[in-house]
PDB file of C-alpha atoms in Angstrom:
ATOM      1  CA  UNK A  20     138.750 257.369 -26.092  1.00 49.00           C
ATOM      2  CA  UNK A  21     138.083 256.174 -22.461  1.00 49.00           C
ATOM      3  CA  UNK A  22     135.067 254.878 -21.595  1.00 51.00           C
ATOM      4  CA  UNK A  23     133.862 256.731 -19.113  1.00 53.00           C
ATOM      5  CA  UNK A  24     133.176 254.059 -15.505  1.00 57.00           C
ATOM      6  CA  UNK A  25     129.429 254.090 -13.465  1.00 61.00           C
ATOM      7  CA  UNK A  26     131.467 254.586 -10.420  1.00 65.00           C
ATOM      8  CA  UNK A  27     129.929 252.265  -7.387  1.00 66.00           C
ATOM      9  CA  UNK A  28     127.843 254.472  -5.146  1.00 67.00           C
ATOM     10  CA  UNK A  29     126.544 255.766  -8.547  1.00 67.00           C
ATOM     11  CA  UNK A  30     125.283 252.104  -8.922  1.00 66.00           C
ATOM     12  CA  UNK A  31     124.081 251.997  -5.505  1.00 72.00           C
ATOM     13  CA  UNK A  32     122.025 254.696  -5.721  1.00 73.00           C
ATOM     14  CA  UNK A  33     120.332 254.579  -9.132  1.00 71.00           C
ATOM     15  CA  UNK A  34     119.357 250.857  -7.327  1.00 70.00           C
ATOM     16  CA  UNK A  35     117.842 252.329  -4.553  1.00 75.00           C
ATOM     17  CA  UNK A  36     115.460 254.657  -6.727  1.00 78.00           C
ATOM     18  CA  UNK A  37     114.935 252.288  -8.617  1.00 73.00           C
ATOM     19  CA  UNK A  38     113.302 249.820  -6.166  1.00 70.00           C
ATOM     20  CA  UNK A  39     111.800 252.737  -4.544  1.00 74.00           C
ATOM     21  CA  UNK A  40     109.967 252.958  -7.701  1.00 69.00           C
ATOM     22  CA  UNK A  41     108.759 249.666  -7.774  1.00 63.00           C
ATOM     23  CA  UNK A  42     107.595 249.929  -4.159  1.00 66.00           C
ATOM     24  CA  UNK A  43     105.407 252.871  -4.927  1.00 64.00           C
ATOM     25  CA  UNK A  44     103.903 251.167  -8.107  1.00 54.00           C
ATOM     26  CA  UNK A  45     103.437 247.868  -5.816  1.00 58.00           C
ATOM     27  CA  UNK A  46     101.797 249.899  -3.539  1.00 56.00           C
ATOM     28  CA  UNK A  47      99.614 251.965  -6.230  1.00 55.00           C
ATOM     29  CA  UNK A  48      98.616 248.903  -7.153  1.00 54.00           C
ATOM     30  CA  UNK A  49      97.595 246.630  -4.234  1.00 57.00           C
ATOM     31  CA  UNK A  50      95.954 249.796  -2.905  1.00 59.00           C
ATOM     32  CA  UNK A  51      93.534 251.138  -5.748  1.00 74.00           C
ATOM     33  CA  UNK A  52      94.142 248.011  -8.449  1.00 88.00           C
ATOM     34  CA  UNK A  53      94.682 247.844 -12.031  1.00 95.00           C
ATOM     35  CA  UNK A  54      94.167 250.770 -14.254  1.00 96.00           C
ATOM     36  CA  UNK A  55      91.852 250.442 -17.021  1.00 97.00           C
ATOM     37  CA  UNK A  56      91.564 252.802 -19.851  1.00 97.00           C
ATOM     38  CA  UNK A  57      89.154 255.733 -19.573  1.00 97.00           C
ATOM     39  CA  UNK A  58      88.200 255.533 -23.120  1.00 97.00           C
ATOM     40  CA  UNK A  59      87.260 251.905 -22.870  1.00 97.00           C
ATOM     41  CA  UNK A  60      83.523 250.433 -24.247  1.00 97.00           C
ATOM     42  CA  UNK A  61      83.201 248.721 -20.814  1.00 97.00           C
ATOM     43  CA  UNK A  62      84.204 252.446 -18.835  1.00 98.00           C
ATOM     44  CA  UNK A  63      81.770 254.571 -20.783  1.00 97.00           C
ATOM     45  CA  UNK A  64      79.160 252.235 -20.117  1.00 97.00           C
ATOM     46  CA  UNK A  65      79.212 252.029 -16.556  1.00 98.00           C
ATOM     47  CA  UNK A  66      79.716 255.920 -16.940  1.00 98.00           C
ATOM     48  CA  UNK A  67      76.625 256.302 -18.661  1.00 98.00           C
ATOM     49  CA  UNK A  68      74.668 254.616 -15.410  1.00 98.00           C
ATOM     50  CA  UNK A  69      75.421 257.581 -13.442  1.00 98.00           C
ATOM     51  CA  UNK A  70      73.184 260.166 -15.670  1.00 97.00           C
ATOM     52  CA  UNK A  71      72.736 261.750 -18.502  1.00 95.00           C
ATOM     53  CA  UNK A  72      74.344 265.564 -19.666  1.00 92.00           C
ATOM     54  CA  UNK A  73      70.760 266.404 -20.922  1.00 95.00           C
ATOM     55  CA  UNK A  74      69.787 267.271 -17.047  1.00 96.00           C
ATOM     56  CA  UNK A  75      66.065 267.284 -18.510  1.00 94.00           C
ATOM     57  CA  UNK A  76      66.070 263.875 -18.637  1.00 97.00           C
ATOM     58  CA  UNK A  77      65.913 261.877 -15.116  1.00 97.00           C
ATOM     59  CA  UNK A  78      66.125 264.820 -12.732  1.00 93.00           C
ATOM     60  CA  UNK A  79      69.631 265.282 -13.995  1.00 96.00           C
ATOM     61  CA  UNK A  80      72.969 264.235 -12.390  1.00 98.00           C
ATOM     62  CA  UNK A  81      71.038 263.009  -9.282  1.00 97.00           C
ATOM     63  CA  UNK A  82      74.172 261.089  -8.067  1.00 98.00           C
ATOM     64  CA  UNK A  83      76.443 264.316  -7.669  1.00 98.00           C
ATOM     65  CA  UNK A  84      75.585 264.885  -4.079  1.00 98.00           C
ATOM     66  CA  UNK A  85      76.896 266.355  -1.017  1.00 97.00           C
ATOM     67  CA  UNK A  86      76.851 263.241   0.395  1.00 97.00           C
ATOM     68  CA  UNK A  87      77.119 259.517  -0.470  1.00 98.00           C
ATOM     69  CA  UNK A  88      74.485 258.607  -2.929  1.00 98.00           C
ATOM     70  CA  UNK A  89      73.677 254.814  -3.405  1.00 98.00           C
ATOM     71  CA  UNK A  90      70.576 252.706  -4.390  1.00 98.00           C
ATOM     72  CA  UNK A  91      68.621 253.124  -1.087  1.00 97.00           C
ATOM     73  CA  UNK A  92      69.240 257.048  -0.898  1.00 97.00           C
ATOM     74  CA  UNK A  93      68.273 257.156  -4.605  1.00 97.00           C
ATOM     75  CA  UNK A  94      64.762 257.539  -5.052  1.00 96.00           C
ATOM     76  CA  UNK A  95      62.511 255.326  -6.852  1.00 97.00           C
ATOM     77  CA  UNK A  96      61.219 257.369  -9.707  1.00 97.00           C
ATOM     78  CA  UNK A  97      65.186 258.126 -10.489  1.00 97.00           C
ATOM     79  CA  UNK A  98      65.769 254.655 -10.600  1.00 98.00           C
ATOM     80  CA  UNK A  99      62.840 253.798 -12.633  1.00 98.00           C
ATOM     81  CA  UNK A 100      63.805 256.680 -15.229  1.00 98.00           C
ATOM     82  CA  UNK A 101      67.836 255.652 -15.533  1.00 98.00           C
ATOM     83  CA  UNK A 102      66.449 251.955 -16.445  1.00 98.00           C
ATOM     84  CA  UNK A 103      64.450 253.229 -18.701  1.00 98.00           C
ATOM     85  CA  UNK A 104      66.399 255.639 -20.611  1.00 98.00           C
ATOM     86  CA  UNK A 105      69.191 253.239 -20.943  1.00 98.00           C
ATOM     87  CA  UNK A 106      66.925 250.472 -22.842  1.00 97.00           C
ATOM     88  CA  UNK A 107      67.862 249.372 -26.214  1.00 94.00           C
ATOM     89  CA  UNK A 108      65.493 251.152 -28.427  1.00 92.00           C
ATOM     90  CA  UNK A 109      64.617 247.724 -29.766  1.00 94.00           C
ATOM     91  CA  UNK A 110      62.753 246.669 -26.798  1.00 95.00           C
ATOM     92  CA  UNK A 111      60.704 249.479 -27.011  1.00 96.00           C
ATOM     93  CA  UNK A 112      57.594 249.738 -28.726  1.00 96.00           C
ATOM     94  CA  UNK A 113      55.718 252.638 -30.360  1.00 96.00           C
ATOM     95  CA  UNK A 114      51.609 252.409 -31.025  1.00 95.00           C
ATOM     96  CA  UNK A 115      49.370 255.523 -31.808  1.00 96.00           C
ATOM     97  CA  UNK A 116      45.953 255.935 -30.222  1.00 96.00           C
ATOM     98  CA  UNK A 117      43.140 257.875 -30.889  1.00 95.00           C
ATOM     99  CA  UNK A 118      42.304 260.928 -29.739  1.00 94.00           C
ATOM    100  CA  UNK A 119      39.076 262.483 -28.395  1.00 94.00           C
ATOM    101  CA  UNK A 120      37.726 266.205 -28.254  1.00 92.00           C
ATOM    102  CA  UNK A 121      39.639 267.104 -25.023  1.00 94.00           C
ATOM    103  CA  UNK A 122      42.832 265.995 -27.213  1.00 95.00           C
ATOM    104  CA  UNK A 123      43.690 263.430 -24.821  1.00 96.00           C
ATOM    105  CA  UNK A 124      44.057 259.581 -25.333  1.00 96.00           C
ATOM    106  CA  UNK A 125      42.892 257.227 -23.015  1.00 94.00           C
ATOM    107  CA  UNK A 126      45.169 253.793 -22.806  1.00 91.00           C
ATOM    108  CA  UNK A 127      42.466 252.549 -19.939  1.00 89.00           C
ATOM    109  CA  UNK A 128      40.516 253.941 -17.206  1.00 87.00           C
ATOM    110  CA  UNK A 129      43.843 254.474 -15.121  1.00 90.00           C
ATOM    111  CA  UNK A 130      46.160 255.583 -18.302  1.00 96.00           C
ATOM    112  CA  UNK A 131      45.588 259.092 -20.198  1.00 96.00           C
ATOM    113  CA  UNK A 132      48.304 261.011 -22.388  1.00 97.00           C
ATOM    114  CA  UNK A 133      47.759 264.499 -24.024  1.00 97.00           C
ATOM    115  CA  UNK A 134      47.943 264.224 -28.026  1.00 97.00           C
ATOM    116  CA  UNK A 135      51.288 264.882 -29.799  1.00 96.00           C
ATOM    117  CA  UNK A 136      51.827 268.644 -29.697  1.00 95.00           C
ATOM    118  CA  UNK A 137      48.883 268.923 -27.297  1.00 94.00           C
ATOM    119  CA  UNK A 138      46.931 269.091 -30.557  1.00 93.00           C
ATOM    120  CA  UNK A 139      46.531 266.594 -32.700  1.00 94.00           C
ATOM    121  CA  UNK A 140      44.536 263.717 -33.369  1.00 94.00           C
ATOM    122  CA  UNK A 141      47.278 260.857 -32.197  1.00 96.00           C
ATOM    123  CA  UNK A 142      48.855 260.342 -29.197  1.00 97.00           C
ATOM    124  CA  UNK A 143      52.362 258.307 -29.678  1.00 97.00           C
ATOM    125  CA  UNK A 144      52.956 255.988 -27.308  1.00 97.00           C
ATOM    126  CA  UNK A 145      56.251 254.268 -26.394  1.00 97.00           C
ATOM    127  CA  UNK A 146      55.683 250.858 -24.436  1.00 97.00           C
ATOM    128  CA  UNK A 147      58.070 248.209 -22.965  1.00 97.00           C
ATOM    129  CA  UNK A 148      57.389 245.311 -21.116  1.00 97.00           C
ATOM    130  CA  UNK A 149      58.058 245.279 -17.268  1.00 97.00           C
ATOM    131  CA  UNK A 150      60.268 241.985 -17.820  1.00 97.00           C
ATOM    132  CA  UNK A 151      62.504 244.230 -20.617  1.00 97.00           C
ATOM    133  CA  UNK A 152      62.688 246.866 -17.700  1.00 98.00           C
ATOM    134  CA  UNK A 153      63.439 244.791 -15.182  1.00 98.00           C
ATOM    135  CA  UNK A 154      66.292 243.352 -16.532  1.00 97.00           C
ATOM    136  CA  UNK A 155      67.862 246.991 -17.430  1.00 98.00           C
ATOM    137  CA  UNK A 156      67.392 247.684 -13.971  1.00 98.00           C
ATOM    138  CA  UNK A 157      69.073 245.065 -12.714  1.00 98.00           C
ATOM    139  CA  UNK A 158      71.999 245.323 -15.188  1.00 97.00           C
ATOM    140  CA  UNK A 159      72.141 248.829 -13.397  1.00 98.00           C
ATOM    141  CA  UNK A 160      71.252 248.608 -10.197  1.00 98.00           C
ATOM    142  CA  UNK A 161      72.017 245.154  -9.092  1.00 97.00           C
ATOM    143  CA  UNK A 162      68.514 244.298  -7.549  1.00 97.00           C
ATOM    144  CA  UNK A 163      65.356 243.690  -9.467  1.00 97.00           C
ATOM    145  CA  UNK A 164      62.750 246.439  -9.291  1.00 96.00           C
ATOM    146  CA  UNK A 165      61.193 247.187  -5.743  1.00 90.00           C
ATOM    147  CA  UNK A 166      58.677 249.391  -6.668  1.00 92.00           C
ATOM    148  CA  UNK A 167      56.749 250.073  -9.650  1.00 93.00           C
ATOM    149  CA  UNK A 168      55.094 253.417 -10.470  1.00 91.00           C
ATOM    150  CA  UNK A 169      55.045 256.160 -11.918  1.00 95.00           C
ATOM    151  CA  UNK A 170      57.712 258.160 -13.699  1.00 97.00           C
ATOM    152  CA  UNK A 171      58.659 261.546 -15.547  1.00 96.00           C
ATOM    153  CA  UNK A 172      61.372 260.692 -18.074  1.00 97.00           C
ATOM    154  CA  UNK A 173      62.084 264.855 -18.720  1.00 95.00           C
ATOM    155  CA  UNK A 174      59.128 267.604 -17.863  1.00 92.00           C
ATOM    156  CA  UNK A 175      56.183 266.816 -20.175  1.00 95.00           C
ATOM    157  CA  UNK A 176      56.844 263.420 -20.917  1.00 97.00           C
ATOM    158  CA  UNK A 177      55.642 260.826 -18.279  1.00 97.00           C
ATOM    159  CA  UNK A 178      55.376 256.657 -17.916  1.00 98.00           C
ATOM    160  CA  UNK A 179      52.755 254.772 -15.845  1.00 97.00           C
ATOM    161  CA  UNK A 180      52.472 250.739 -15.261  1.00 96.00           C
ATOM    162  CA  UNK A 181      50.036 249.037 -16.079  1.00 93.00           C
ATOM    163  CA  UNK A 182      50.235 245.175 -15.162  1.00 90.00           C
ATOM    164  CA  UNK A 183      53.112 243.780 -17.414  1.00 94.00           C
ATOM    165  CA  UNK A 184      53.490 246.602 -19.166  1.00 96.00           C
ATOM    166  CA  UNK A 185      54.789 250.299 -19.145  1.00 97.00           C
ATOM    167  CA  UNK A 186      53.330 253.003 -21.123  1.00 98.00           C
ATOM    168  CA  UNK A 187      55.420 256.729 -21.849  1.00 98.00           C
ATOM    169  CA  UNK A 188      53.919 259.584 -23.543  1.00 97.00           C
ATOM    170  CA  UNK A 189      52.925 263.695 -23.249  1.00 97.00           C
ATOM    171  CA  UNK A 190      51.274 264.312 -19.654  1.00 96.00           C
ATOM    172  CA  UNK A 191      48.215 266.216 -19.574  1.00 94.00           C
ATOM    173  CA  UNK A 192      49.699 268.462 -17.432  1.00 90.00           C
ATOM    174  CA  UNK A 193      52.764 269.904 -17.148  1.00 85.00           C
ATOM    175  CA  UNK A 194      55.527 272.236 -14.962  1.00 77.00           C
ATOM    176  CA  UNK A 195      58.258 274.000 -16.792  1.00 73.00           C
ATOM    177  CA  UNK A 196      60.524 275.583 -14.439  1.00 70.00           C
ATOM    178  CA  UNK A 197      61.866 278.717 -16.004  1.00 70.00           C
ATOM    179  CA  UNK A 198      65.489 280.693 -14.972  1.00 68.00           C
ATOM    180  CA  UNK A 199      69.101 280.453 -15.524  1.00 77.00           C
ATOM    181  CA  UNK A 200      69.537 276.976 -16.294  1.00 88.00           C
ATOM    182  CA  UNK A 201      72.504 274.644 -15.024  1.00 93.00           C
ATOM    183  CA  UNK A 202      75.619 273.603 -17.011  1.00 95.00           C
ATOM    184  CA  UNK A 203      77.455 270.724 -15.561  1.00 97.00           C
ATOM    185  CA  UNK A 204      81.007 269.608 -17.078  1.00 97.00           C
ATOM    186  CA  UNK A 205      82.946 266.075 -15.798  1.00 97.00           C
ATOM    187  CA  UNK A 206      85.450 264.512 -17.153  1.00 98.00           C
ATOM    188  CA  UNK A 207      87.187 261.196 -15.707  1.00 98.00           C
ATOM    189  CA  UNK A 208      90.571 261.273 -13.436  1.00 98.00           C
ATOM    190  CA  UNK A 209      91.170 257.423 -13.543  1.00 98.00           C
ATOM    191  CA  UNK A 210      89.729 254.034 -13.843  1.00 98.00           C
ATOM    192  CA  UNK A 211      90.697 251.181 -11.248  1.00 98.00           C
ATOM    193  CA  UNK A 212      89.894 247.716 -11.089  1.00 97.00           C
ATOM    194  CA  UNK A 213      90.544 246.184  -7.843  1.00 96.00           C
ATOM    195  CA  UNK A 214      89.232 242.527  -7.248  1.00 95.00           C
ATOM    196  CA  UNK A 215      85.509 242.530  -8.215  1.00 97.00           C
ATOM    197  CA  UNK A 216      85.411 246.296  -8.392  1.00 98.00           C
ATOM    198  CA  UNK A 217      85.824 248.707 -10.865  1.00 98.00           C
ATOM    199  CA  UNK A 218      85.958 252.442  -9.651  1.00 98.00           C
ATOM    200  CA  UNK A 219      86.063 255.454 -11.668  1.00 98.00           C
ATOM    201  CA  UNK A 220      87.011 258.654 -10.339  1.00 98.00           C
ATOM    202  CA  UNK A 221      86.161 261.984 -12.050  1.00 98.00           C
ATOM    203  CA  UNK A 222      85.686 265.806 -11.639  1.00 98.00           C
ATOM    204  CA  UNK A 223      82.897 267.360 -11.256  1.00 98.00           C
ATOM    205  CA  UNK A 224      80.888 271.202 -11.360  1.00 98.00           C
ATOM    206  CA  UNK A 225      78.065 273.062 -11.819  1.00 97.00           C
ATOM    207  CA  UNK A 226      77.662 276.486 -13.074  1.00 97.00           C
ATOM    208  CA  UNK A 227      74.240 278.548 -12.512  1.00 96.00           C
ATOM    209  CA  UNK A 228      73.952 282.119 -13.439  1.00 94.00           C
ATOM    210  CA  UNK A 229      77.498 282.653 -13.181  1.00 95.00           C
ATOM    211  CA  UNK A 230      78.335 281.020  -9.905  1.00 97.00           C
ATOM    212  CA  UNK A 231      80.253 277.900  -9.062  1.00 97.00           C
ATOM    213  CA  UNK A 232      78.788 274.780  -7.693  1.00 98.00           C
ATOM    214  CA  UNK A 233      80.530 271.791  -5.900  1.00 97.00           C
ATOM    215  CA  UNK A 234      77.681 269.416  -6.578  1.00 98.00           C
ATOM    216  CA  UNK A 235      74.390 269.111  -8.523  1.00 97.00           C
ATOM    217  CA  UNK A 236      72.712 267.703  -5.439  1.00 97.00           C
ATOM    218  CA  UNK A 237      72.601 270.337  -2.117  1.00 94.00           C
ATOM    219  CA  UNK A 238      75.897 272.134  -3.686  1.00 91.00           C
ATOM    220  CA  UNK A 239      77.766 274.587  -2.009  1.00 95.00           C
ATOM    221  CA  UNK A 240      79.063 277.903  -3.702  1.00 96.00           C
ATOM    222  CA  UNK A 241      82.643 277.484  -4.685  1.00 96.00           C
ATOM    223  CA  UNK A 242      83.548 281.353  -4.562  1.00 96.00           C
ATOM    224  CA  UNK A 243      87.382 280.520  -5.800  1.00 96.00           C
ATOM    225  CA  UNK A 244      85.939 279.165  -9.055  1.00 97.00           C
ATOM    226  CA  UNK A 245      83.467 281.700  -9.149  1.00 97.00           C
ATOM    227  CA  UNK A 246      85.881 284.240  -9.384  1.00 97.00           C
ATOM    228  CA  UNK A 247      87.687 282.878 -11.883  1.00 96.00           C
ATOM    229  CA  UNK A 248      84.677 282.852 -14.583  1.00 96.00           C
ATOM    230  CA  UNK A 249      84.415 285.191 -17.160  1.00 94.00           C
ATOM    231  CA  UNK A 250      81.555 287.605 -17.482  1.00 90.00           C
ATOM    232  CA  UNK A 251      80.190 286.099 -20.794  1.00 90.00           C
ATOM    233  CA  UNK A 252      79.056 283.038 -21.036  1.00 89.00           C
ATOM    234  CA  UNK A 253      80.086 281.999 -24.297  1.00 87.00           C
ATOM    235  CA  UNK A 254      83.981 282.615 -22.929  1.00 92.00           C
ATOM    236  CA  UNK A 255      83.574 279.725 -20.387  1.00 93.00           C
ATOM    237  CA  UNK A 256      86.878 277.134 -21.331  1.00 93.00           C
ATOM    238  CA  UNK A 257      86.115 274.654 -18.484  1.00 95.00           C
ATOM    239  CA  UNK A 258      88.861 272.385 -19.509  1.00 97.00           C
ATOM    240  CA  UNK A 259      90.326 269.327 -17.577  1.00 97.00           C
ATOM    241  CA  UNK A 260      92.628 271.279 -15.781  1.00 97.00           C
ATOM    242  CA  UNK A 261      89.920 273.690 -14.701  1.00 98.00           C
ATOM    243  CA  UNK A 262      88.085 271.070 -13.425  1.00 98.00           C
ATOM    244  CA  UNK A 263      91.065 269.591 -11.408  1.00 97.00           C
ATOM    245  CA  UNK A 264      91.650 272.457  -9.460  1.00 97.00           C
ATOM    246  CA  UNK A 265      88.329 273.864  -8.813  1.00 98.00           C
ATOM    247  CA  UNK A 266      86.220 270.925  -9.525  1.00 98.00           C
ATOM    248  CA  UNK A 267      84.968 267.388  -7.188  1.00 98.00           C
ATOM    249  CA  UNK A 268      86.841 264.932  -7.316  1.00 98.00           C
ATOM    250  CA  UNK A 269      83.610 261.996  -7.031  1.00 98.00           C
ATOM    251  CA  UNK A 270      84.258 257.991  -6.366  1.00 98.00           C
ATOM    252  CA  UNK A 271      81.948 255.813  -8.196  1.00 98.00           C
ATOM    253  CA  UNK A 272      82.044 252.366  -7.265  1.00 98.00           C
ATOM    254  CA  UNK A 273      80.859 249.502  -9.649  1.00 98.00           C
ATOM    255  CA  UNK A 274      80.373 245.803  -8.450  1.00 98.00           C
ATOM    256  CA  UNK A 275      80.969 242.661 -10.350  1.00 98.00           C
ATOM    257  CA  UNK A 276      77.794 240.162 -11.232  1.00 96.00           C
ATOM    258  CA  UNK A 277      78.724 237.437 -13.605  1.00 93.00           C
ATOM    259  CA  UNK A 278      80.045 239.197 -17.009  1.00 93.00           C
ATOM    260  CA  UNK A 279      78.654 242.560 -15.702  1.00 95.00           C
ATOM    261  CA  UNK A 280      79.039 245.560 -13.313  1.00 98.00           C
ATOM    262  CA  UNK A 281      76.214 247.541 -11.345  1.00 98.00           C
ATOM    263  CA  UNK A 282      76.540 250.808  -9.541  1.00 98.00           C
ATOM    264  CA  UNK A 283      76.800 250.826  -5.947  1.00 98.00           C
ATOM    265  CA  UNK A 284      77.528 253.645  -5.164  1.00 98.00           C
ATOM    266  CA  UNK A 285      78.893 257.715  -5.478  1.00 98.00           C
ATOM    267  CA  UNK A 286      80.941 259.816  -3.023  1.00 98.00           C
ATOM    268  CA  UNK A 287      82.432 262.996  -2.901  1.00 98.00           C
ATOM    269  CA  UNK A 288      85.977 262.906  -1.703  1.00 94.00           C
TER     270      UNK A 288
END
């Protein structure tokens, strides 16, 4: 049986795709960097900086803008909330006070909480040092906090500071906005790591009473994705190829200081 021969320009161009090839990975790589794996510990904690699905909590996916979001455009209380929600539960404290007739709790002269349920005799109270904060922040955010103050961690529960401490329980008061609520789906495109940088890129959309959303921050109707809903609910199958094609594609960039990464910044693309 003859062998049968790789004649010459067969060999000639098979070489030529193949170093085209290499060129286009070369170039893959010096442009965006090395690509990590999605699924990675250190990925899904740097994607856990950028919000959390339960929009209650923090004002919800405040980084999904129209526009670039970083830590001066993000506001304070945000900030505040993100460090504070991503604290090991270990550093946290919890200490029950007293009630009075008005079923409130009094912490100091500048520090009240409603009781648990708005009507019992305790009020729970979750406390962490400013230092413990602090350092969560920073972890985050890069920069040490600017500003203390105030914050709502979802829409009854609320944290003051007091000196070197914070304190979180029930407000007195409360708003509870009432409507169609939101329903956000993401999912991650790719990881890169490109000198001290990581950046993940992934999809994003919001759905409100039926209707798409290119953002959760000043979003724009996206009538193409609209139209593609179903009626019901429940028949939604926003999948990763949904996303892809009707979703936005975000940048979020990560910056390296010492063993860890902060957030610098998000951007539509």
């Amino acid at each position: 049986m003859k062998k049968a021969k790789i004649k010459k320009k067969d060999l000639i161009t098979i070489a030529i795709i193949v170093v085209i090839l290499v060129i286009i990975l070369l170039a893959i790589f010096l442009f965006k960097g090395q690509k990590l794996d999605a699924n990675s510990t250190l990925v899904n904690n740097l994607y856990n900086y950028l919000g959390s699905n339960d929009l209650e909590v923090c004002n919800g996916l405040q980084v999904y803008s129209n526009e670039e979001v970083n830590y001066d455009v993000l506001d304070n209380e945000t900030k505040l909330c993100t460090a504070y929600r991503l604290l090991d539960e270990e550093s946290k404290s919890s200490n029950d006070y007293e009630g009075n007739e008005e079923n409130t709790c009094s912490i100091n002269d500048n520090i009240v909480f409603a009781t648990n349920n708005y009507e019992d005799d305790i009020c729970t109270v979750e406390e962490v040092s400013k230092d413990e904060l602090n350092n969560t922040y920073k972890q985050v955010f890069g920069n040490d906090i600017s500003e203390d103050g105030e914050f709502l961690i979802n829409y009854n529960t609320v944290c003051y500071n007091n000196g070197d401490n914070y304190y979180c329980g029930l407000a007195e008061t409360y708003t509870k906005t009432f409507g169609a609520e939101p329903h956000t789906y993401r999912t991650i495109k790719d990881v890169y790591k490109k000198g001290d940088e990581i950046i993940i890129y992934d999809y994003f959309l919001k759905i409100v009473n039926g209707e798409c959303y290119s953002s959760y921050v000043n979003g724009t109707t996206n009538n193409n994705c609209t139209n593609e809903l179903p009626e019901n609910e429940d028949d939604y199958n926003i999948d990763y190829d949904f996303l892809r094609k009707y979703g936005t594609l975000y940048k979020h960039t990560f910056k390296q200081s010492g063993d860890t990464y902060y957030w610098v910044s998000s951007i539509p693309e």
